[in-house]
Short mmCIF file of C-alpha atoms in Angstrom, two decimals:
data_model
loop_
_atom_site.label_atom_id
_atom_site.label_comp_id
_atom_site.label_asym_id
_atom_site.label_seq_id
_atom_site.Cartn_x
_atom_site.Cartn_y
_atom_site.Cartn_z
CA MET A 1178 18.51 -11.67 -12.70
CA PRO A 1179 15.86 -10.20 -14.71
CA GLN A 1180 16.37 -6.21 -15.56
CA PRO A 1181 13.32 -4.38 -13.92
CA THR A 1182 11.06 -2.95 -16.20
CA LEU A 1183 9.01 0.42 -16.16
CA LEU A 1184 5.75 -0.03 -15.18
CA PRO A 1185 3.42 2.10 -17.86
CA ASN A 1186 2.14 5.58 -16.04
CA LYS A 1187 -1.21 5.83 -18.35
CA ALA A 1188 -4.19 4.07 -18.68
CA GLU A 1189 -7.71 4.71 -20.75
CA GLY A 1190 -10.89 2.95 -20.47
CA GLU A 1191 -9.07 -0.04 -18.46
CA SER A 1192 -11.58 -2.28 -16.84
CA PHE A 1193 -11.13 -5.61 -14.53
CA ALA A 1194 -13.45 -7.35 -11.71
CA GLY A 1195 -16.24 -5.21 -13.27
CA TYR A 1196 -14.74 -1.87 -12.51
CA GLY A 1197 -13.47 0.66 -14.89
CA TYR A 1198 -10.52 3.38 -14.91
CA HIS A 1199 -7.71 5.48 -16.16
CA LEU A 1200 -4.70 6.78 -15.44
CA ASP A 1201 -3.81 10.92 -16.15
CA GLY A 1202 -1.59 13.49 -15.25
CA GLY A 1203 2.43 13.40 -15.11
CA LEU A 1204 4.07 14.43 -12.15
CA VAL A 1205 1.33 14.15 -9.55
CA PRO A 1206 -0.92 11.44 -11.50
CA ALA A 1207 -4.55 10.87 -10.43
CA LEU A 1208 -6.50 7.72 -10.79
CA THR A 1209 -10.39 8.11 -11.98
CA VAL A 1210 -12.57 5.29 -10.99
CA GLU A 1211 -16.17 4.76 -12.67
CA LEU A 1212 -18.47 3.31 -10.16
CA LYS A 1213 -21.69 1.34 -11.79
CA GLY A 1214 -24.38 -0.98 -10.19
CA GLY A 1215 -23.76 -0.34 -6.41
CA ALA A 1216 -20.03 -1.68 -6.39
CA GLY A 1217 -17.85 0.12 -4.13
CA ILE A 1218 -14.08 0.81 -3.42
CA TYR A 1219 -12.17 2.06 -0.21
CA PHE A 1220 -9.41 4.33 0.29
CA GLU A 1221 -7.84 6.59 3.04
CA HIS A 1222 -10.00 9.97 3.30
CA HIS A 1223 -7.11 12.18 2.38
CA THR A 1224 -6.28 10.56 -0.93
CA MET A 1225 -9.85 11.60 -2.48
CA LEU A 1226 -9.66 14.54 -4.85
CA TRP A 1227 -13.11 15.10 -6.32
CA LYS A 1228 -16.46 12.91 -6.84
CA ALA A 1229 -19.88 12.83 -8.77
CA THR A 1230 -22.54 13.88 -6.44
CA SER A 1231 -23.89 10.77 -7.42
CA VAL A 1232 -21.37 8.96 -5.41
CA ASN A 1233 -21.73 8.02 -1.80
CA ILE A 1234 -19.39 8.59 1.00
CA GLY A 1235 -19.28 6.24 4.30
CA ILE A 1236 -17.31 3.88 6.25
CA LYS A 1237 -16.17 0.75 5.83
CA ARG A 1238 -14.89 -1.40 9.13
CA LEU A 1239 -12.16 -3.05 9.40
CA SER A 1240 -11.51 -5.97 11.34
CA GLY A 1241 -8.50 -5.88 14.48
CA ALA A 1242 -9.35 -2.50 15.23
CA PHE A 1243 -8.03 -2.91 18.86
CA ASN A 1244 -4.53 -3.92 17.61
CA ARG A 1245 -4.81 -1.50 14.58
CA PHE A 1246 -5.28 1.37 17.07
CA PHE A 1247 -2.24 0.47 19.51
CA SER A 1248 -0.50 -0.27 16.34
CA GLY A 1249 -0.79 3.28 15.02
CA MET A 1250 -2.49 1.81 11.72
CA PRO A 1251 -6.10 2.71 10.33
CA ILE A 1252 -8.92 1.50 11.92
CA PHE A 1253 -11.38 2.47 9.70
CA MET A 1254 -11.13 3.34 5.69
CA THR A 1255 -13.24 5.75 3.68
CA GLU A 1256 -15.70 3.78 1.35
CA ALA A 1257 -17.37 5.16 -1.85
CA THR A 1258 -20.71 3.32 -3.43
CA GLY A 1259 -23.33 4.10 -6.09
CA SER A 1260 -22.78 5.14 -9.64
CA GLY A 1261 -20.63 7.85 -11.22
CA ALA A 1262 -16.87 8.71 -11.35
CA ILE A 1263 -14.37 9.34 -8.25
CA ALA A 1264 -10.73 10.33 -8.38
CA PHE A 1265 -7.56 10.01 -5.89
CA SER A 1266 -4.21 11.16 -5.93
CA ARG A 1267 -1.44 11.51 -3.18
CA ASP A 1268 0.93 14.64 -2.70
CA GLY A 1269 4.22 13.68 -4.24
CA VAL A 1270 5.91 13.29 -7.42
CA GLY A 1271 5.01 9.71 -8.27
CA GLN A 1272 3.23 6.88 -10.11
CA VAL A 1273 -0.16 5.64 -9.74
CA PHE A 1274 -0.59 2.06 -11.31
CA PRO A 1275 -3.46 -0.97 -10.81
CA LEU A 1276 -2.77 -4.39 -9.32
CA HIS A 1277 -5.00 -6.97 -10.58
CA LEU A 1278 -6.01 -9.93 -7.83
CA LYS A 1279 -7.18 -12.92 -9.26
CA ARG A 1280 -9.63 -14.55 -6.54
CA GLY A 1281 -7.52 -16.16 -3.88
CA GLN A 1282 -4.44 -13.99 -4.84
CA GLU A 1283 -2.56 -11.88 -2.43
CA LEU A 1284 -0.06 -9.08 -2.19
CA ASP A 1285 2.51 -7.56 0.44
CA VAL A 1286 2.49 -3.64 0.38
CA ARG A 1287 4.80 -1.21 2.21
CA GLU A 1288 2.80 0.94 4.37
CA HIS A 1289 1.84 4.77 2.85
CA GLN A 1290 1.61 3.82 -0.87
CA PHE A 1291 -1.97 2.40 -0.53
CA LEU A 1292 -4.20 4.58 -2.60
CA ALA A 1293 -7.60 2.53 -2.97
CA ALA A 1294 -8.91 -0.99 -3.57
CA THR A 1295 -12.42 -2.37 -4.79
CA GLU A 1296 -14.44 -3.75 -2.15
CA SER A 1297 -13.97 -7.65 -2.61
CA VAL A 1298 -10.38 -7.33 -1.48
CA ASN A 1299 -9.75 -7.88 2.10
CA TYR A 1300 -6.98 -5.56 3.83
CA SER A 1301 -4.79 -6.57 7.01
CA PHE A 1302 -1.50 -5.75 7.74
CA GLN A 1303 1.64 -7.88 9.33
CA MET A 1304 4.08 -6.98 11.81
CA MET A 1305 7.79 -7.19 11.02
CA ARG A 1306 9.65 -8.84 13.79
CA GLY A 1307 13.43 -8.67 14.59
CA VAL A 1308 15.57 -5.86 15.45
CA SER A 1309 16.78 -5.64 11.89
CA ASN A 1310 13.62 -4.42 10.96
CA ILE A 1311 13.62 -1.02 12.85
CA LEU A 1312 15.81 -0.57 9.87
CA PHE A 1313 12.88 -1.59 7.38
CA GLY A 1314 12.55 1.34 5.13
CA GLY A 1315 12.76 4.19 7.94
CA THR A 1316 9.31 3.84 8.84
CA GLY A 1317 8.21 0.07 8.39
CA PHE A 1318 7.69 -2.42 10.97
CA PHE A 1319 4.26 -3.38 9.19
CA ILE A 1320 3.06 -4.66 5.64
CA ASP A 1321 0.00 -3.92 4.20
CA LYS A 1322 -1.54 -7.20 3.02
CA PHE A 1323 -4.46 -7.30 0.36
CA VAL A 1324 -6.28 -10.55 -0.33
CA ALA A 1325 -8.93 -11.16 -3.20
CA SER A 1326 -10.75 -13.74 -0.92
CA ASP A 1327 -14.25 -14.49 -2.73
CA ASN A 1328 -13.49 -12.53 -5.94
CA ASP A 1329 -11.32 -10.86 -8.65
CA GLY A 1330 -10.39 -7.35 -7.47
CA ILE A 1331 -7.79 -4.22 -7.90
CA VAL A 1332 -5.59 -2.56 -5.47
CA TRP A 1333 -4.20 0.72 -6.69
CA LEU A 1334 -0.91 2.10 -5.12
CA TYR A 1335 0.76 5.16 -5.50
CA GLY A 1336 4.79 4.76 -5.71
CA TYR A 1337 7.02 7.84 -5.43
CA GLY A 1338 9.22 8.60 -8.42
CA ASN A 1339 8.70 6.14 -11.18
CA VAL A 1340 7.59 2.36 -10.29
CA PHE A 1341 9.91 -0.65 -11.90
CA GLU A 1342 8.74 -4.37 -11.68
CA VAL A 1343 10.96 -7.64 -11.40
CA ASN A 1344 9.75 -11.11 -11.71
CA LEU A 1345 11.85 -13.19 -9.78
CA ALA A 1346 12.53 -16.78 -10.82
CA ALA A 1347 12.71 -19.79 -7.83
CA GLY A 1348 16.26 -18.85 -6.12
CA GLU A 1349 16.62 -15.90 -8.13
CA GLN A 1350 17.60 -12.91 -5.71
CA ILE A 1351 17.83 -8.85 -5.75
CA ASP A 1352 19.23 -6.91 -3.19
CA VAL A 1353 17.18 -3.50 -2.71
CA GLU A 1354 17.64 -0.03 -0.80
CA PRO A 1355 15.31 -0.50 2.31
CA SER A 1356 13.33 2.43 0.98
CA ALA A 1357 12.98 1.68 -2.40
CA TRP A 1358 10.85 -1.48 -2.58
CA LEU A 1359 7.07 -1.29 -2.84
CA TYR A 1360 5.28 -4.40 -3.11
CA LYS A 1361 5.84 -7.90 -3.65
CA ASP A 1362 4.08 -11.40 -3.98
CA PRO A 1363 3.73 -13.04 -0.50
CA THR A 1364 6.19 -16.08 -2.04
CA VAL A 1365 8.71 -13.35 -2.39
CA GLN A 1366 11.16 -13.86 0.84
CA LEU A 1367 12.34 -10.87 2.65
CA ASP A 1368 15.76 -10.75 4.63
CA THR A 1369 17.63 -7.62 5.75
CA ASN A 1370 21.46 -7.66 5.66
CA LEU A 1371 23.93 -5.59 7.45
CA THR A 1372 27.05 -5.08 5.92
CA ASN A 1373 29.96 -3.31 8.04
CA LEU A 1374 32.02 -0.90 6.12
CA SER A 1375 35.47 -0.07 8.24
CA THR A 1376 37.35 3.42 7.56
CA GLY A 1377 40.17 2.29 9.44
CA LEU A 1378 40.84 4.95 12.30
CA LEU A 1379 37.66 6.61 11.77
CA GLY A 1380 35.61 3.80 12.91
CA GLY A 1381 32.92 2.70 10.49
CA THR A 1382 29.23 2.47 9.22
CA SER A 1383 26.90 -0.16 8.30
CA PHE A 1384 25.57 -0.67 4.73
CA VAL A 1385 21.77 -1.66 5.03
CA LEU A 1386 20.47 -3.72 2.40
CA ASN A 1387 16.68 -5.64 2.21
CA ARG A 1388 17.60 -9.00 -0.01
CA PHE A 1389 14.46 -10.13 -1.45
CA THR A 1390 14.20 -14.00 -2.98
CA GLY A 1391 11.82 -15.46 -5.69
CA PRO A 1392 9.53 -16.48 -6.62
CA GLY A 1393 7.28 -14.00 -7.60
CA ARG A 1394 6.84 -10.09 -8.31
CA LEU A 1395 8.76 -7.42 -6.47
CA GLY A 1396 7.98 -3.22 -6.99
CA ILE A 1397 10.77 -1.07 -6.77
CA GLN A 1398 10.16 2.54 -6.31
CA SER A 1399 13.05 5.25 -8.02
CA MET A 1400 12.34 7.88 -5.14
CA SER A 1401 12.05 7.53 -1.47
CA LEU A 1402 9.09 8.67 0.64
CA SER A 1403 11.46 11.10 3.27
CA PRO A 1404 11.08 9.67 6.77
CA MET A 1405 9.33 13.53 7.57
CA ALA A 1406 6.90 13.08 4.88
CA ALA A 1407 6.13 9.47 6.07
CA ALA A 1408 5.61 11.10 9.44
CA ALA A 1409 3.02 13.83 8.27
CA GLN A 1410 1.56 11.56 6.45
CA GLN A 1411 0.83 9.39 9.07
CA ALA A 1412 0.08 12.17 11.34
CA ASP A 1413 -2.49 13.52 9.11
CA SER A 1414 -4.33 9.89 8.78
CA THR A 1415 -4.04 9.46 12.53
CA THR A 1416 -5.67 12.85 13.21
CA ALA A 1417 -8.16 12.19 10.89
CA GLN A 1418 -9.23 8.88 12.39
CA SER A 1419 -9.08 10.19 16.06
CA ALA A 1420 -11.59 12.79 15.46
CA GLY A 1421 -14.41 10.72 17.09
CA ALA A 1422 -12.49 7.60 17.74
CA LEU A 1423 -10.46 8.91 20.40
CA GLY A 1424 -13.52 10.22 22.35
CA LEU A 1425 -15.26 6.79 21.48
CA ALA A 1426 -12.47 4.50 21.62
CA ALA A 1427 -14.46 1.86 23.64
CA ALA A 1428 -17.71 2.44 21.07
CA ALA A 1429 -15.15 2.04 18.25
CA PHE A 1430 -13.45 -1.36 19.10
CA ARG A 1431 -17.18 -2.50 19.87
CA MET A 1432 -17.80 -1.66 16.33
CA PHE A 1433 -14.96 -2.67 14.26
CA ASP A 1434 -13.28 -5.48 16.40
CA LYS A 1435 -15.28 -8.48 15.01
CA ASP A 1436 -12.56 -11.13 15.04
#
C-alpha cells in the first residue's frame, strides 16, 4: 500500500474550469474565489467570510427537497454570482483544498466537510444502509455526492487538522478510523469492520475500523470533527435553513422537489 501524502495547504493564482482562486492562512485557512463573466458558485451560508459588493447572493435549488428535509440534509444552498471576490472558511483548525473534477467525474464526501463548489457540479446525497454504519464516523448515515455532469468543475472541502491522500490500486486496502476519512472516488469500496477485544473477566469492547478497497483516491484528515461540534454545525445549518422553510414547508417542497 502506498504511503498517504500531505496535500498542499497553500495556493496562489490557481485556476481550473474558468475559475481563479487562492488559499491563505494557517490554523484556520480561507478560500478566496474570483468570479467573473457571470460564473457562479454555491455554498452553505455560514461558511462565507466576506465578498465584494459586486457579487450577488441568491438561493440555489436542490432536487429531492422532501427527502432532504426529513433526512436532516440541506434543502437549498446559498449561491454567489457576478464579478468579484468572495471568501469562505469554517470554524475549526484545518485545511482548505480543491478537488478538480473533469466532465463526468464523481466524488464521495463525508458530510459536514463541504465548503463550496462551482455551479457546474451537481450535489446529492446517499444514505449508508446497514446497522454497522451507525458507527460510520459518529454522525454519518449519509455521504455527499458531487458530479461534474456537463462541464469541468471544482469542489472545495475543509478537512480538520491536516489532509492526506492515498491512491489505492485495484485490490489495495487500507483500514481507517471511522471519523478520519474525508473523501473518496466512487470506485473505492467502503466496509465497516468490527473487531471484538476481550479483557477476560472484565468483559470486552469492539474496535471499529472502515476498510477501503481500491482502485481510487482516498482522503484522510488528521483531526476528527467531534460529535458535539458536528451536532452544533448541523443545528446551525438546520436552524438557518428552517427560518422560512419550516413555516412554508409545502411551498418549499413545490419549489425545490422537481425530481
